XYZ file of C-alpha atoms in Angstrom:
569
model
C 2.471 -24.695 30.587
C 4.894 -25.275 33.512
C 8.234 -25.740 30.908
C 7.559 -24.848 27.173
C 11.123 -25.594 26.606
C 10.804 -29.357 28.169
C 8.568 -29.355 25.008
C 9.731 -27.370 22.569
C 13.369 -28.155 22.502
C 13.076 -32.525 22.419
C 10.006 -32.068 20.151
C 11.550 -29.893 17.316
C 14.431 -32.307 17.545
C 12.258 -35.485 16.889
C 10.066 -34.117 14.423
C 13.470 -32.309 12.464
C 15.223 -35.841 12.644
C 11.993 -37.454 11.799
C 11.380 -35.968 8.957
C 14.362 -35.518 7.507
C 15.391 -39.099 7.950
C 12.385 -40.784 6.579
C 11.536 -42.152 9.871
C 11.560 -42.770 13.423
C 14.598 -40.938 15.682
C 18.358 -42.445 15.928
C 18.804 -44.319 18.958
C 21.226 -41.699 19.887
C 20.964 -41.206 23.385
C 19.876 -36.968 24.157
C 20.644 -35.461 27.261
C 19.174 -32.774 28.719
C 20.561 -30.012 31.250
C 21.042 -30.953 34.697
C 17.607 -30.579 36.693
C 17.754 -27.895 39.697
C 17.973 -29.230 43.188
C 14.731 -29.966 44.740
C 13.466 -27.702 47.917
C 13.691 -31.036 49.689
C 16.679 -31.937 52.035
C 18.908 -34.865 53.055
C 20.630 -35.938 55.844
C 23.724 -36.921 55.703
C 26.533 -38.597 58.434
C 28.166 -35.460 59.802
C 28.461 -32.161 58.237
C 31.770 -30.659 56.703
C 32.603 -27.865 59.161
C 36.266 -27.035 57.838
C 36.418 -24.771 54.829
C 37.929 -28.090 53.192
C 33.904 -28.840 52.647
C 33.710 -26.360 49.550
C 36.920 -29.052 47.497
C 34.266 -31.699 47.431
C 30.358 -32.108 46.056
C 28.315 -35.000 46.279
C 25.284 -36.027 44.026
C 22.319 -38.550 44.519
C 21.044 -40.933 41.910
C 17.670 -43.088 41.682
C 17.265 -45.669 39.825
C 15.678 -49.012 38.585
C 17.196 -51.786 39.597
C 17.552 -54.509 36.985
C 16.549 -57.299 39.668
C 14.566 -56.264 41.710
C 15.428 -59.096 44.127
C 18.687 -58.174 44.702
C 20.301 -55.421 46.523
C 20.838 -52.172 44.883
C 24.664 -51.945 43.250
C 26.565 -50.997 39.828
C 25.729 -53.989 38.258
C 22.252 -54.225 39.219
C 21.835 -50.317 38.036
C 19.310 -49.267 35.449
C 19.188 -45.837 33.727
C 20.208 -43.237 36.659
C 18.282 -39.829 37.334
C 20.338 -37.191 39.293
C 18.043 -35.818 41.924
C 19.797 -33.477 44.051
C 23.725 -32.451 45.196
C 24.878 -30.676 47.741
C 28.744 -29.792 49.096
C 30.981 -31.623 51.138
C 31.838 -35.206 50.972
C 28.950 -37.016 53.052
C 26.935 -39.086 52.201
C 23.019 -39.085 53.268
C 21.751 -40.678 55.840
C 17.888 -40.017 55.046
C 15.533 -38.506 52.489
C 12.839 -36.319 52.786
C 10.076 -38.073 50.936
C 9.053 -34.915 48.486
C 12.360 -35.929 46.815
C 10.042 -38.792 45.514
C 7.090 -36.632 44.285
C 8.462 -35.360 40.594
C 12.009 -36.784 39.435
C 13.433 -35.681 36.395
C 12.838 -38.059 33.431
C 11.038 -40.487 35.760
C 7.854 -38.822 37.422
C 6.754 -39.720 40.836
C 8.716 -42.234 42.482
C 6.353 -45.302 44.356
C 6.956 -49.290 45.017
C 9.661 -51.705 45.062
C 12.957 -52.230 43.314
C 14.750 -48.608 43.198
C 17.917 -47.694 44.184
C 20.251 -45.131 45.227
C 23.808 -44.062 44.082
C 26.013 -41.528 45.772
C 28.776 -39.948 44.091
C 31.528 -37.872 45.817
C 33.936 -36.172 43.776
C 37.000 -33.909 44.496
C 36.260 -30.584 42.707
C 40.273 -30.045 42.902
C 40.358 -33.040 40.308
C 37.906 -32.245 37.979
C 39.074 -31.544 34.270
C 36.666 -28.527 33.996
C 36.364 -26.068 36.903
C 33.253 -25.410 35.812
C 32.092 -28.977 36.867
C 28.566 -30.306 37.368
C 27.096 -33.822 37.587
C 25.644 -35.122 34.656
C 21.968 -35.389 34.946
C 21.728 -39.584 33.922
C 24.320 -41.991 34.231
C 23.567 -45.275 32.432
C 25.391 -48.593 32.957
C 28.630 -49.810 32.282
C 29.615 -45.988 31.360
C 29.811 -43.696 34.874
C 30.153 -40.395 32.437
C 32.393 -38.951 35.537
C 35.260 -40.984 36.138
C 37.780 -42.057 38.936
C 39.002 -39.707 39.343
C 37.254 -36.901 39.900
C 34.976 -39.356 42.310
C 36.874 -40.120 44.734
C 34.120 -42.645 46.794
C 30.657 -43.913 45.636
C 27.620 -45.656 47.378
C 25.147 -47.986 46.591
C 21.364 -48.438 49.205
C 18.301 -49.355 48.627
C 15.797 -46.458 48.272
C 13.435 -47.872 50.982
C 16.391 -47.677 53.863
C 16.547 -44.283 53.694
C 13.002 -42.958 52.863
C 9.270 -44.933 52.793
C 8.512 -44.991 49.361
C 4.963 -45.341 48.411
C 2.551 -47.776 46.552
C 2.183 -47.735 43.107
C -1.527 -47.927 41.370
C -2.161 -50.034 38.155
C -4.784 -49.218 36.180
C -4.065 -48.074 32.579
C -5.833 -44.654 31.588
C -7.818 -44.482 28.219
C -5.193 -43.937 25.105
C -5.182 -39.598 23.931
C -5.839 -38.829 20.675
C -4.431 -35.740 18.787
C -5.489 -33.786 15.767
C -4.159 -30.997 13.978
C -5.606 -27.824 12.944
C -3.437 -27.087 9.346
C -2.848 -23.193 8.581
C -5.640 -21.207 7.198
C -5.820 -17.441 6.101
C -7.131 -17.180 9.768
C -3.950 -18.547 11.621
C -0.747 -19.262 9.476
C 0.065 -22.230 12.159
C -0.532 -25.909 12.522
C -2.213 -25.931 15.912
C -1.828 -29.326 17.950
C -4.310 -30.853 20.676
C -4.470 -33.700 22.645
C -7.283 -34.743 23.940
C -7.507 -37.229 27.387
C -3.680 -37.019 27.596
C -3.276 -38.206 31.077
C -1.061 -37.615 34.096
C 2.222 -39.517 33.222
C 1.778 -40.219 29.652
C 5.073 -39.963 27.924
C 4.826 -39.088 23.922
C 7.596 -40.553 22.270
C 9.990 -39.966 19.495
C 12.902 -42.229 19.162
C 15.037 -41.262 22.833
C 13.223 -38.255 23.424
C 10.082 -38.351 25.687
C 7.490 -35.359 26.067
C 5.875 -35.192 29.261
C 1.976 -34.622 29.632
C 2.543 -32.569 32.119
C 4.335 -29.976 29.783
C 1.506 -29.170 27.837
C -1.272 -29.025 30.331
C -4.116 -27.332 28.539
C -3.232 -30.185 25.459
C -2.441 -27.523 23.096
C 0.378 -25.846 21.524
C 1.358 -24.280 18.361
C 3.986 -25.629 16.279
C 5.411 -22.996 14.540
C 5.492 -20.617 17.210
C 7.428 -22.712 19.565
C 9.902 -23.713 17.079
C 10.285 -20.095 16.724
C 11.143 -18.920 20.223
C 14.492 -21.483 19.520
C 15.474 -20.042 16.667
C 14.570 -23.855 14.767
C 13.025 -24.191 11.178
C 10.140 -26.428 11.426
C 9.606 -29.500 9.058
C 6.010 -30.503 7.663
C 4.675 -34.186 6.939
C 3.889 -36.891 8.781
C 5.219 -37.662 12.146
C 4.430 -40.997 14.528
C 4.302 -40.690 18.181
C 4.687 -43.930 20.053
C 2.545 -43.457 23.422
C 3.805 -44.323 26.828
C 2.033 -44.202 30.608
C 4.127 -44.696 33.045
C 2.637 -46.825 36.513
C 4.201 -44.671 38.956
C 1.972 -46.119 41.531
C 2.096 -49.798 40.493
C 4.679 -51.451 39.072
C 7.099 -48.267 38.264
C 7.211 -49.386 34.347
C 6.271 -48.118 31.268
C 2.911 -49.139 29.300
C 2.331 -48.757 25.548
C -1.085 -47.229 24.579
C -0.407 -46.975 21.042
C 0.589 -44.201 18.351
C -0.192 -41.574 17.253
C 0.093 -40.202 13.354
C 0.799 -36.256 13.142
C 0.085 -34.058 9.631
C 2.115 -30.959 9.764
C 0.891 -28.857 6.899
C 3.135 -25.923 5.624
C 1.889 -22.953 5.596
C 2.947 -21.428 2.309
C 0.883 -23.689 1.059
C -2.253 -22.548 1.814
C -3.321 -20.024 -0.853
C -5.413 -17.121 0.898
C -7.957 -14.293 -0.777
C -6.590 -11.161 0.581
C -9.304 -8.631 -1.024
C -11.271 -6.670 1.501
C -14.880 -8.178 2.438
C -17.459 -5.387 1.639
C -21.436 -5.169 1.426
C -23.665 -2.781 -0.649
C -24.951 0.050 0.384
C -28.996 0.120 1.774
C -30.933 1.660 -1.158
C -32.174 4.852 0.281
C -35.226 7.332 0.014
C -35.721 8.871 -3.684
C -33.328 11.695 -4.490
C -33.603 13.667 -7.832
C -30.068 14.611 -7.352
C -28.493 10.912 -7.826
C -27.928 9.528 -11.404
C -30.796 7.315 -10.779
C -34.368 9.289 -10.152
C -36.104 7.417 -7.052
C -33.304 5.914 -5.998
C -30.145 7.268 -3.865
C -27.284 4.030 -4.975
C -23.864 6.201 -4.554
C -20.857 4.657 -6.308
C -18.277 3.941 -3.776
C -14.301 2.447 -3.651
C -16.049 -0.776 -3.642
C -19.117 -1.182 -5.749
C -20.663 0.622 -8.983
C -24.291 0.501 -9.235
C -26.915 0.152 -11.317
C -30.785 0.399 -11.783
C -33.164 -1.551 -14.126
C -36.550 1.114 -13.832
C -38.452 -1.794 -15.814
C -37.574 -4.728 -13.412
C -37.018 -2.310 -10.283
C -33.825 -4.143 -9.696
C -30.446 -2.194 -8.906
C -27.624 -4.215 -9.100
C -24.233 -3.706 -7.038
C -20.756 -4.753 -9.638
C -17.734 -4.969 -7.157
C -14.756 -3.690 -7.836
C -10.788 -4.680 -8.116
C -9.283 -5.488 -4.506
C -12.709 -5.925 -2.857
C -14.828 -9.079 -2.349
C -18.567 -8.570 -2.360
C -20.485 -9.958 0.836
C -24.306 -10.562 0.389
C -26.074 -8.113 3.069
C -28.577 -5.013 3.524
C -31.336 -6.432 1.504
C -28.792 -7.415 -0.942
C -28.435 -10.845 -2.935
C -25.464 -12.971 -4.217
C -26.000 -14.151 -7.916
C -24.302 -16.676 -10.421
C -21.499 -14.439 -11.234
C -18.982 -14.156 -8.621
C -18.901 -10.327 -6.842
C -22.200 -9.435 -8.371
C -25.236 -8.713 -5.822
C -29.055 -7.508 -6.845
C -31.869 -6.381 -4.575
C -35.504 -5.205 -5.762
C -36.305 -2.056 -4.383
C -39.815 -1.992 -4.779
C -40.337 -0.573 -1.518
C -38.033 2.221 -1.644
C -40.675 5.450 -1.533
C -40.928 7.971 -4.373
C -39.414 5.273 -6.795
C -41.733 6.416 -9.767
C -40.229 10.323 -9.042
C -40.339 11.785 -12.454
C -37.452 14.689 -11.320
C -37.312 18.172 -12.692
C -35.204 19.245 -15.480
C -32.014 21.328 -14.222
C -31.852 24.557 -16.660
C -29.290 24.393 -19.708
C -28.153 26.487 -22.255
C -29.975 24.657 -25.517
C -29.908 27.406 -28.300
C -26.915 29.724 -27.025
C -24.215 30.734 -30.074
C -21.039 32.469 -29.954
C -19.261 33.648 -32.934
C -16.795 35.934 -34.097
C -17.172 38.754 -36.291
C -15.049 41.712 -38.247
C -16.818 44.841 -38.014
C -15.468 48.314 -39.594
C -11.640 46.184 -39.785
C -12.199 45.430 -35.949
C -12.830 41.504 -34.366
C -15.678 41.287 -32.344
C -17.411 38.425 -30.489
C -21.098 38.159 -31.216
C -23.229 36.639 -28.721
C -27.070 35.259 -27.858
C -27.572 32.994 -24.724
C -30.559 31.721 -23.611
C -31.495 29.979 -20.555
C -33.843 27.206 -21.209
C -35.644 26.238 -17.591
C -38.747 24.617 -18.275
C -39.317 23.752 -15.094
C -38.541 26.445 -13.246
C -35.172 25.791 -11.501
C -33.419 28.689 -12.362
C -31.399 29.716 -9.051
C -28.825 32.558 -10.313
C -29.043 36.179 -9.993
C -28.640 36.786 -13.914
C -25.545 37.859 -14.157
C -22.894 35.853 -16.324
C -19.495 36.268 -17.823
C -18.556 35.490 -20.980
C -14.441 34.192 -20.242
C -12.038 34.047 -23.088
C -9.924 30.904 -22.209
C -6.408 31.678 -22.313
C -3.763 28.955 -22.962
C -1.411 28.079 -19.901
C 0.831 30.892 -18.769
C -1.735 33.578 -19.911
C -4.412 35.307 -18.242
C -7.874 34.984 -19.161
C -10.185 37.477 -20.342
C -14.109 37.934 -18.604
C -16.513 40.141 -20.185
C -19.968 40.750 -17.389
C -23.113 40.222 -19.255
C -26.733 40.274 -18.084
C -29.977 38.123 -18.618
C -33.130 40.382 -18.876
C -35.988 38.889 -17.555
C -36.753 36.127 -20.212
C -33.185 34.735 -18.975
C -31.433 35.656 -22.032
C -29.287 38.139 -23.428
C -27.375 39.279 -26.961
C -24.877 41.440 -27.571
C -20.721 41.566 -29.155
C -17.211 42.233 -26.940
C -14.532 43.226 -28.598
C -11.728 40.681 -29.131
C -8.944 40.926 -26.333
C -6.463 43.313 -27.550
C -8.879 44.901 -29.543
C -9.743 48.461 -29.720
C -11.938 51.036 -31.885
C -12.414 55.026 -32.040
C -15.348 57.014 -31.206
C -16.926 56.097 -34.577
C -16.578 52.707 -34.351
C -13.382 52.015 -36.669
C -10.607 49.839 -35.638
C -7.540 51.136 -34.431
C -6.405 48.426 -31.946
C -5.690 44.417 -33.255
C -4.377 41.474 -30.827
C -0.692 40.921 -31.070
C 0.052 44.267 -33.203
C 1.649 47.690 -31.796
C 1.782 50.695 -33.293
C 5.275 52.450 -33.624
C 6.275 56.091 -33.573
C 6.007 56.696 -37.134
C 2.586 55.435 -37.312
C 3.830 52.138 -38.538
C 2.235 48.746 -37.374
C 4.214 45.526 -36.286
C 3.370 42.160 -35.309
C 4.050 41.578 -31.319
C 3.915 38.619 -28.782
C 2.238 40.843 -26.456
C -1.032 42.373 -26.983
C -3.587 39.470 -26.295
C -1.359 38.076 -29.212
C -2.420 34.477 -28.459
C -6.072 35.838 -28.424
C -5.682 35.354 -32.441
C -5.565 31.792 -32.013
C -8.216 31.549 -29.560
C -10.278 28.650 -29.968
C -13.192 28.824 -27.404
C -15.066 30.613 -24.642
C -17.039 29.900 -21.787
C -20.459 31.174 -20.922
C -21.347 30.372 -17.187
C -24.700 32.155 -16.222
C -25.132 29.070 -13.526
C -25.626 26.820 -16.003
C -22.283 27.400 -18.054
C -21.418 26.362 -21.744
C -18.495 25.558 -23.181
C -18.982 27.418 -27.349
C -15.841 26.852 -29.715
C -14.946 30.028 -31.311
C -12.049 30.927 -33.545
C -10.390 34.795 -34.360
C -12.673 36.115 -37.533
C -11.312 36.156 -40.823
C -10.549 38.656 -43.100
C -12.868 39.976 -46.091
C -12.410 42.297 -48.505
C -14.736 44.412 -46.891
C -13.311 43.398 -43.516
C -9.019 43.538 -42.627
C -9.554 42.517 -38.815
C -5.586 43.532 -39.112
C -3.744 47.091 -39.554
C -2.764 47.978 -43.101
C 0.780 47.477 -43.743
C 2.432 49.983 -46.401
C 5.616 47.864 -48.150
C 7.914 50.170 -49.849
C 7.938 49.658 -53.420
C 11.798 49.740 -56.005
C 10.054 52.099 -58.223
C 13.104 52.858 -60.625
C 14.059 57.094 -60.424
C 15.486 56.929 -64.176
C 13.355 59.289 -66.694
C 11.396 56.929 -68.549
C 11.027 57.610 -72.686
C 8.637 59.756 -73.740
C 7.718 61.085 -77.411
C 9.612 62.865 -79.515
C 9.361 66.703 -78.587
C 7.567 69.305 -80.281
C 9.631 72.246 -82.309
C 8.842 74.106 -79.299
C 11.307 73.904 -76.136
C 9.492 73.767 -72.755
C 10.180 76.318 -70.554
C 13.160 75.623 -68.220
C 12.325 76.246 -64.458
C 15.673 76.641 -62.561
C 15.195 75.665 -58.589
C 15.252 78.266 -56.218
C 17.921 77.610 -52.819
C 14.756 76.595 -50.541
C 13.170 74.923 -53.381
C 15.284 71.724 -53.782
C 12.718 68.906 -55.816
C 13.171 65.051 -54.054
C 12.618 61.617 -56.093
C 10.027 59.532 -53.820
C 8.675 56.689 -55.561
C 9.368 57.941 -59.235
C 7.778 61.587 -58.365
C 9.310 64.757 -57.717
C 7.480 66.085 -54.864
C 7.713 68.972 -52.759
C 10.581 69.175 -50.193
C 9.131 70.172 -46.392
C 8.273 73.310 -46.111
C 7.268 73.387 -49.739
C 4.172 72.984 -51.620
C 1.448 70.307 -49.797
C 0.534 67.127 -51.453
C -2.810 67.911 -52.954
C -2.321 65.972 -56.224
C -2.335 66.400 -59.421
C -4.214 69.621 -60.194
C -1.510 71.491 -57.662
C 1.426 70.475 -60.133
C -0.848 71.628 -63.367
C -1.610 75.475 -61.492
C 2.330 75.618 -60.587
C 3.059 75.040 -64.029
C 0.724 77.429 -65.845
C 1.978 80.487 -63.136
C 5.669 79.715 -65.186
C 4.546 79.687 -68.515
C 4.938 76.182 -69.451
C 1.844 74.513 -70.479
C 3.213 73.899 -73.834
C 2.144 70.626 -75.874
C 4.704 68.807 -75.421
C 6.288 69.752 -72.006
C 3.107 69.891 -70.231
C 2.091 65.983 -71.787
C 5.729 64.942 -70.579
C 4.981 66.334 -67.116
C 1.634 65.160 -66.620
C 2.258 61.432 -67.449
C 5.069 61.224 -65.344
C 2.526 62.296 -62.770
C 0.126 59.459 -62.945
C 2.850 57.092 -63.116
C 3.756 57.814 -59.896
């Protein structure tokens, strides 16, 4: 494309003023920036050769003249074309003829009836001294002014260059079409087809040259872009111009031509990612599916009808199921099916994997201690068994706690039986309890309740037996019997009242009075007089009765006194 912007620019213009009117263009007249001077060169009269040259700058116009019979002048000027400037204040002589070949808003320059305007103006007396020539002049209006010009010159084109002939023959009329946005290409995409040399495509004043868009093609959106424009979408009419540069040097109408801009938020796109099925595979007893390997992926979830031999492929959320790999669309929208009768080993009848069918866990008290009773068997029936026979038996702890594994060992039927103590649990050499989870033992021989111990052992509610297969067996912390504590004995002190109870009336005969000795001081425990330390030992009963009887005082009434008070405490 030799100027995008010769495009761009007058296009978004027309098609922005288009639409937004309703209609065709103002007739506002556009101009565009001054063209650059041509490579070619003029002659002029005599060249400046005082630095007085670089005050003045003359311009050179073509144009149509409006009679072509008469000699080129103001009056007789059609719409002018600047074509080239240079400095000083001389006017040319000659042209060189590739001044002809491509003019600005005109095209190639060829027959009768053009003329030529020079301007000289005096830079020195110029409102803006950033001055440059405008690049059309159109009659009655000069668009300079006198002054800055301070001459001007009217000639005939042909006395100061040949100008060529000009052919005739119309070319066939172009045709457009537009390719709206799609999910492919967010852009409405516009090509003309047989758009010849010299064709003009216009909108109201503006005029877009064939020659700007050489392949035909250009995209809409993206050239508005570059220009920082918003495009507008709808319908737009092009009238269509081909200018006779080598005939008669006019204009000839070949028709319109009706563009559909589409906007591109309006197309409404599926964005899920295009995926196929999966090739069903040879037989694996490993897969969920004996005789066939159909892995569920992202994308799909499979299933397999072993009546019908037919797996079918469900896609999932965010994808968009593409028939492929043996694999069928159906009625329902992101469902596939294949048969896979030829997939070898279908019929595979697979071996069972071992389990643990008929192993029990439960917990027990034995001789006041918690135990956990056990029998696991390993039920292979076809043979799979791959472990060394060694398991664990693991007492799941809650989070924050440790857990507990007890080893255990399969004999050589794969099974095994046995009990492990309770965490925290512990018994003597005879098998009694003398260790409970979450109790210590204090100094005195007294039991407490503690956090620590294995305490949350007592609210255990399963373990896991993994002999590769592993089971998962609920279990909770055995309970109590009365043949059973599973818990230390706690001794409550009682409030035994210490006052002499009433007893019968006495007999005629006075007990004997024992007076205490100095080392033999009597203490009240629990309604008893009992032996201070260092005294007599505890032995009961028949120790009090033999005490007693060595001081003389098994009497009837004393020694009844004495004796109940004894079994009361």
């Amino acid at each position: 494309m030799r100027s995008l912007r010769r495009l761009v620019l007058p296009t978004a213009l027309a098609v922005a003023t288009a639409l937004t009117l309703g209609g065709p263009a103002s007739a506002a007249v556009v101009e565009s920036a001054a063209p650059p001077v041509p490579a070619a060169t003029v002659s002029v009269g005599h060249l400046a050769t005082t630095a007085s040259a670089e005050n003045f700058e003359t311009a050179l116009y073509f144009y149509k003249k409006i009679d072509e019979g008469k000699r080129a002048a103001w009056k007789n000027s059609g719409k002018q074309y600047l074509v080239t400037t240079w400095e000083g204040k001389d006017f040319a002589t000659t042209l060189d003829a590739a001044l002809l070949d491509d003019v600005e808003g005109v095209g190639e320059i060829c027959g009768a009836g053009w003329g030529v305007q020079q301007d000289t103006v005096d830079l020195r007396k110029a409102d803006d001294e950033d001055f440059s020539f405008p690049a059309n002049i159109t009659f009655p209006t000069d668009n300079i002014g006198w002054p800055p010009i301070i001459k001007a010159k009217h000639t005939d084109l042909e006395a100061l260059v040949e100008v060529p002939e000009c052919g005739s023959e119309l070319p066939a009329a172009p045709t457009v079409s537009v390719a709206p946005p799609s999910c492919e290409s967010l852009s409405n995409e516009v090509t003309f087809t047989d758009l010849a040399t010299d064709t003009r495509l216009v909108l109201g004043d503006l005029r877009i040259r064939a020659e700007d868009i050489p392949d035909g093609t250009f995209n809409y959106e993206q050239a508005l872009a570059e220009f920082d424009l918003a495009p507008a979408y709808g319908e737009l009419t092009l009238e269509v111009l081909w200018y006779d540069r080598a005939g008669d040097k006019n204009d000839h109408d070949l028709g319109d031509l009706t563009l559909t801009l589409t906007e591109p938020s309006s197309v409404e796109c599926d964005t899920r990612t295009e995926a196929t099925p999966v090739a069903p595979q040879i037989a694996d007893c490993a897969a969920e599916m004996p005789g066939v390997v159909l892995p569920d992926t992202d994308a799909f979830v499979y299933t397999f009808d072993t009546d019908t031999r037919v797996a079918t492929a469900t896609v999932q959320d965010s994808f968009k199921a593409v028939a492929g790999n043996g694999w069928e669309a159906t009625d329902i929208e992101g469902v596939l099916t294949q048969t896979v009768d030829g997939v070898p080993n279908l019929d595979l009848v697979c071996p069972a994997e071992p389990t643990l069918a008929g192993t029990v866990a439960t917990g027990t008290c034995v001789a006041d201690a918690p135990w956990l009773e056990y029998t696991v068997v390993v039920d292979d029936p076809d043979k799979q068994y791959t472990g060394d026979r060694t398991g664990t038996i693991t007492f799941v702890a809650p989070e924050g706690e440790e857990n507990v594994v007890e080893t255990i060992q399969l004999d050589d039927n794969l099974s095994a039986s046995g009990s492990v103590l309770w965490p925290g649990a512990s018994v003597d050499s005879d098998g009694n309890a003398n260790g409970w989870p979450g109790w210590e033992q204090d100094a005195d021989g007294t039991w407490a309740e503690t956090t620590g111990n294995y305490a949350w052992a007592r609210d255990l509610t399963h373990v896991t037996i993994d002999v590769n297969p592993s089971l998962t067996v609920d279990v909770s912390y055995p309970e109590a019997t009365p043949e059973c504590a599973a818990e230390p004995t706690v001794v409550e002190p009682t409030t035994e009242p210490t006052t002499t109870p009433e007893t019968a009336e006495p007999t005629t005969s006075a007990p004997a009075t024992v007076e205490p000795t100095d080392d033999a001081d009597d203490t009240e425990v629990l309604g008893a007089s009992v032996p201070p330390e260092g005294g007599l030992a505890e032995t009961g009963a028949d120790a009090l009765v033999w005490a007693l009887v060595a001081l003389g005082l098994i009497g009837g009434g004393t020694a009844a006194v004495l004796i109940a008070r004894r079994r009361r405490a």
